[in-house]
CSV table of C-alpha atoms in Angstrom, one decimal:
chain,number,residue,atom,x,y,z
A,1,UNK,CA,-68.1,-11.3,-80.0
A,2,UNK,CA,-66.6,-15.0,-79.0
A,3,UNK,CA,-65.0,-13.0,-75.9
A,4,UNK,CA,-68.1,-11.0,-74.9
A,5,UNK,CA,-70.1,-14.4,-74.5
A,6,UNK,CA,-67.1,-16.3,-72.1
A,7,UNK,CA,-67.3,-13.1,-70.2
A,8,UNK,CA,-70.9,-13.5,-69.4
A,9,UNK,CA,-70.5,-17.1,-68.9
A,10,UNK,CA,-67.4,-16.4,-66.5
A,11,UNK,CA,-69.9,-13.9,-64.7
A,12,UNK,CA,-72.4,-16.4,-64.9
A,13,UNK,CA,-70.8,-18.8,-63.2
A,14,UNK,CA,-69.1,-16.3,-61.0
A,15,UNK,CA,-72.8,-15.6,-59.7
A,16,UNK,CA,-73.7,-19.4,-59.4
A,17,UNK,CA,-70.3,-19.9,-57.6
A,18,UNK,CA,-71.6,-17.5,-55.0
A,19,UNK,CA,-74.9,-18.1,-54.7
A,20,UNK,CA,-74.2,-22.0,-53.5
A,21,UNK,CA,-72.1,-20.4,-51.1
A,22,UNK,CA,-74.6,-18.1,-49.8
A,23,UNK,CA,-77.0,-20.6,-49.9
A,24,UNK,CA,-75.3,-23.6,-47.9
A,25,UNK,CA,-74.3,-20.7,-45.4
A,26,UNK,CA,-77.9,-19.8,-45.0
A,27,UNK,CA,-78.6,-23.8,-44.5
A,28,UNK,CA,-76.2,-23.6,-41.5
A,29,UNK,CA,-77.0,-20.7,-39.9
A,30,UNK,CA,-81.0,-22.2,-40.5
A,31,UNK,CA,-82.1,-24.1,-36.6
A,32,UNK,CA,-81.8,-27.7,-37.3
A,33,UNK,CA,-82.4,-27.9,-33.7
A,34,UNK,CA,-85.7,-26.6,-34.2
A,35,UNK,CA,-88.1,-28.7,-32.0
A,36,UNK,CA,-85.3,-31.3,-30.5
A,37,UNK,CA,-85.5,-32.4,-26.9
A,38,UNK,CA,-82.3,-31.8,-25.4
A,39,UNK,CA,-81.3,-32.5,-21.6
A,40,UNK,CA,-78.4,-30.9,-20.4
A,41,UNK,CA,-76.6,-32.5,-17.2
A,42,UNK,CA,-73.5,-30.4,-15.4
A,43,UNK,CA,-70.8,-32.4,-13.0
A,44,UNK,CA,-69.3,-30.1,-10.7
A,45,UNK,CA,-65.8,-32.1,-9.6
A,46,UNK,CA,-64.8,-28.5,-8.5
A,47,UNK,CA,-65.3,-27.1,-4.8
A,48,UNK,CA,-67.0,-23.9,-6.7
A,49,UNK,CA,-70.6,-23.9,-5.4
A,50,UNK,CA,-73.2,-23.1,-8.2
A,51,UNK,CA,-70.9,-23.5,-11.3
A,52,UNK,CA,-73.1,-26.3,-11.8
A,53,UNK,CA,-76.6,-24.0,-11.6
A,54,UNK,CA,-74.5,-21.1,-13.5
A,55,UNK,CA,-73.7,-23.8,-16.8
A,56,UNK,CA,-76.6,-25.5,-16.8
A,57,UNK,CA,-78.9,-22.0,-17.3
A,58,UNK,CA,-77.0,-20.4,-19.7
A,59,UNK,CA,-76.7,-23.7,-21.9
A,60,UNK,CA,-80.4,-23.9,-21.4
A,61,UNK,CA,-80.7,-20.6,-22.2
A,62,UNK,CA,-78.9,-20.6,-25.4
A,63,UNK,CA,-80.8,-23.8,-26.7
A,64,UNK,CA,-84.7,-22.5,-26.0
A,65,UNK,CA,-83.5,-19.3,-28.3
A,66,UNK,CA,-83.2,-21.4,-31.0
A,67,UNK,CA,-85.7,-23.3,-30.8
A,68,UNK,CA,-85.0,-26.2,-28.9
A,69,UNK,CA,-86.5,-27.5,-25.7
A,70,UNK,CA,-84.7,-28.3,-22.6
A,71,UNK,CA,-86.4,-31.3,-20.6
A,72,UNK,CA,-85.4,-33.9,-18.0
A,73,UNK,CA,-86.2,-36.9,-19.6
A,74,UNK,CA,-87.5,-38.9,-23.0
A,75,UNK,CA,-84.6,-36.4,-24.5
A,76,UNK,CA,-83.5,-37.3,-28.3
A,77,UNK,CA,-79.9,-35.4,-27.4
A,78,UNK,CA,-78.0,-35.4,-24.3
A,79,UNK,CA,-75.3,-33.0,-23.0
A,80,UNK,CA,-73.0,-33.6,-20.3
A,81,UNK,CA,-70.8,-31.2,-18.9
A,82,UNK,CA,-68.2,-32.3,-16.8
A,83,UNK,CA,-66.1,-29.3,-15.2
A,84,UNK,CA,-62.7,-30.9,-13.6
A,85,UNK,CA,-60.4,-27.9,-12.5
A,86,UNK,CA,-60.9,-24.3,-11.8
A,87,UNK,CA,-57.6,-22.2,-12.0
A,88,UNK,CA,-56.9,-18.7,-10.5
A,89,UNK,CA,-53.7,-17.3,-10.7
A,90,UNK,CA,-52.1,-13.9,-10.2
A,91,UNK,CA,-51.4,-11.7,-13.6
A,92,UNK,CA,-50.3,-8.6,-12.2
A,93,UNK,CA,-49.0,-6.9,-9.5
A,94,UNK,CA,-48.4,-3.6,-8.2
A,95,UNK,CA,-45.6,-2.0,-6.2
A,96,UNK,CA,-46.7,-3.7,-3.2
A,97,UNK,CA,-46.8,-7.5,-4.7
A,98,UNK,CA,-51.0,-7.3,-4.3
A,99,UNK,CA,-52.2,-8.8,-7.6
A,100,UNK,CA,-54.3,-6.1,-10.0
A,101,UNK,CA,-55.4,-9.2,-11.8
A,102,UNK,CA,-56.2,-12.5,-12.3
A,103,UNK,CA,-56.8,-15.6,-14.9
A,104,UNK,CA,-59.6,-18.0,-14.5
A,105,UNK,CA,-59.2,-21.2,-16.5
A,106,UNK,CA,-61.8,-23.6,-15.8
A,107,UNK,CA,-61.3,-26.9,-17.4
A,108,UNK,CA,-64.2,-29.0,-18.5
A,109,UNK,CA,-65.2,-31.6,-20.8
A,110,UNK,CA,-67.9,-32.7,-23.2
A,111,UNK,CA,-69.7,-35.6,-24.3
A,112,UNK,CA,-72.7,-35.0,-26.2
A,113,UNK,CA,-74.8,-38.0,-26.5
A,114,UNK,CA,-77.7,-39.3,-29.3
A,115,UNK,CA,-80.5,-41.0,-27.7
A,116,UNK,CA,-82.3,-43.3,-29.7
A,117,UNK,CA,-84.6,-46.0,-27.9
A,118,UNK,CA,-83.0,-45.4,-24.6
A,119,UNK,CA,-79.6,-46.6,-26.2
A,120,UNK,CA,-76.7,-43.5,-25.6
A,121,UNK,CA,-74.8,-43.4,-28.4
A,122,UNK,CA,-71.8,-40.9,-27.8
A,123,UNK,CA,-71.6,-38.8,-31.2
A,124,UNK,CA,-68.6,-35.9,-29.7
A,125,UNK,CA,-66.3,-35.8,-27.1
A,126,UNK,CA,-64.2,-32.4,-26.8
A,127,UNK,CA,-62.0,-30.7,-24.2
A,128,UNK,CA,-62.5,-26.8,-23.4
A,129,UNK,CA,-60.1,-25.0,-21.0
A,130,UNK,CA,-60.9,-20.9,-21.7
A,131,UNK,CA,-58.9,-18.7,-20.1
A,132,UNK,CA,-59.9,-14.9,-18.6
A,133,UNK,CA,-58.5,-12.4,-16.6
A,134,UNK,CA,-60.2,-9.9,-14.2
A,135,UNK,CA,-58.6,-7.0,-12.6
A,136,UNK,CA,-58.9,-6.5,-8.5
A,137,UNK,CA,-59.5,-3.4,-6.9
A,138,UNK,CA,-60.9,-4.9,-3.9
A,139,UNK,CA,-62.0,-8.0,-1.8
A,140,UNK,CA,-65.4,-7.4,-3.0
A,141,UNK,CA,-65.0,-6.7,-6.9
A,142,UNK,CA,-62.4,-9.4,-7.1
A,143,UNK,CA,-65.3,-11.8,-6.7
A,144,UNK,CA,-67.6,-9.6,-8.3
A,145,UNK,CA,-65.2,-9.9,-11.7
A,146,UNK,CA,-64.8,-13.8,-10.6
A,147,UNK,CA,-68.7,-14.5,-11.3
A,148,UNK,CA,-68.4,-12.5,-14.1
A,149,UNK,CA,-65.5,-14.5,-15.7
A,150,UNK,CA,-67.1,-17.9,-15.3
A,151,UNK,CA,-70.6,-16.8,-16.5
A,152,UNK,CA,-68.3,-15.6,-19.9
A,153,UNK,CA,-67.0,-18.7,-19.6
A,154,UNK,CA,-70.1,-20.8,-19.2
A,155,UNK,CA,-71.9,-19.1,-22.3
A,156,UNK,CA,-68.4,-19.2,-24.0
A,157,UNK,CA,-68.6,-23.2,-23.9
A,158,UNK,CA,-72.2,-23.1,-24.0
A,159,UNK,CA,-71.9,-21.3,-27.5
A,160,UNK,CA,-69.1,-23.8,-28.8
A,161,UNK,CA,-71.1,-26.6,-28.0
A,162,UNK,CA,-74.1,-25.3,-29.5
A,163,UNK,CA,-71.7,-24.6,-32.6
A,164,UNK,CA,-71.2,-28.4,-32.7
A,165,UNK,CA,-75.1,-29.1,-32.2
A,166,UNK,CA,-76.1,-27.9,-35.4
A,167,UNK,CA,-73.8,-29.9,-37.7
A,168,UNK,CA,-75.4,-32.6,-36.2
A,169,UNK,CA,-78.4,-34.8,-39.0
């Protein structure tokens, strides 16, 4: 009988164990950015034309789905994106030394920002470098498959940073 009744309390607290863990899970994965006003500023040191446009969209993007709002000013969080490098280089070749594919890194870095009576007070600072690779079957789907790489980029980064906006009180 005196084994019976640990058992239930071990299931007991089996249960309880789990349900804390399902329930700070579901406090997480809850939008604490519901409402927030967040700016998001992209600096293009690159000579890609419209990376700039092409981050700034899909970070926008990402934030007004969950419940955020993008504006230009009187924002409570800032994001700045600052995209130093782009890298291409050769994966593959065929028979002929033409390259089949390519990687794309592009390196960028990321300061988001608390603003709090017009003071900026810097709250994360983080490096990204992501690396892709696109295949070449011509002049015109190699930059076809370019674009395409750094728009998985963009919402790659986009996503991590996002992932670090709602730890934030």
């Amino acid at each position: 009988m005196g084994a019976k009744k640990v058992g239930k309390y071990y299931c007991l607290i089996i249960i309880l164990f789990f349900w804390g863990c399902i329930s700070s899970i579901k406090s997480i994965d809850e939008n604490n950015l519901k409402d927030r006003l967040i700016r998001v500023e992209v600096n293009n040191h690159t000579y890609e034309v419209g990376i700039s446009h092409i981050f700034k969209a899909i970070m926008e993007d990402i934030l007004i789905k969950r419940g955020a709002t993008a504006v230009e000013f009187d924002e409570q969080f800032k994001i700045q994106i600052n995209i130093s490098d782009i890298k291409t280089k050769p994966l593959t070749f065929d028979k002929k030394d033409i390259a089949n594919s390519y990687s794309l890194t592009i390196i960028s870095y990321i300061r988001i920002y608390s603003i709090n009576n017009n003071e900026e007070k810097l709250i994360k600072e983080f490096r990204l470098s992501p690396v892709y690779s696109y295949p070449v079957k011509g002049l015109t789907d190699a930059e076809i498959e370019r674009q395409l790489a750094i728009q998985k980029a963009a919402f790659e980064i986009s996503a991590i940073i996002y992932d670090y906006l709602i730890m934030l009180p």
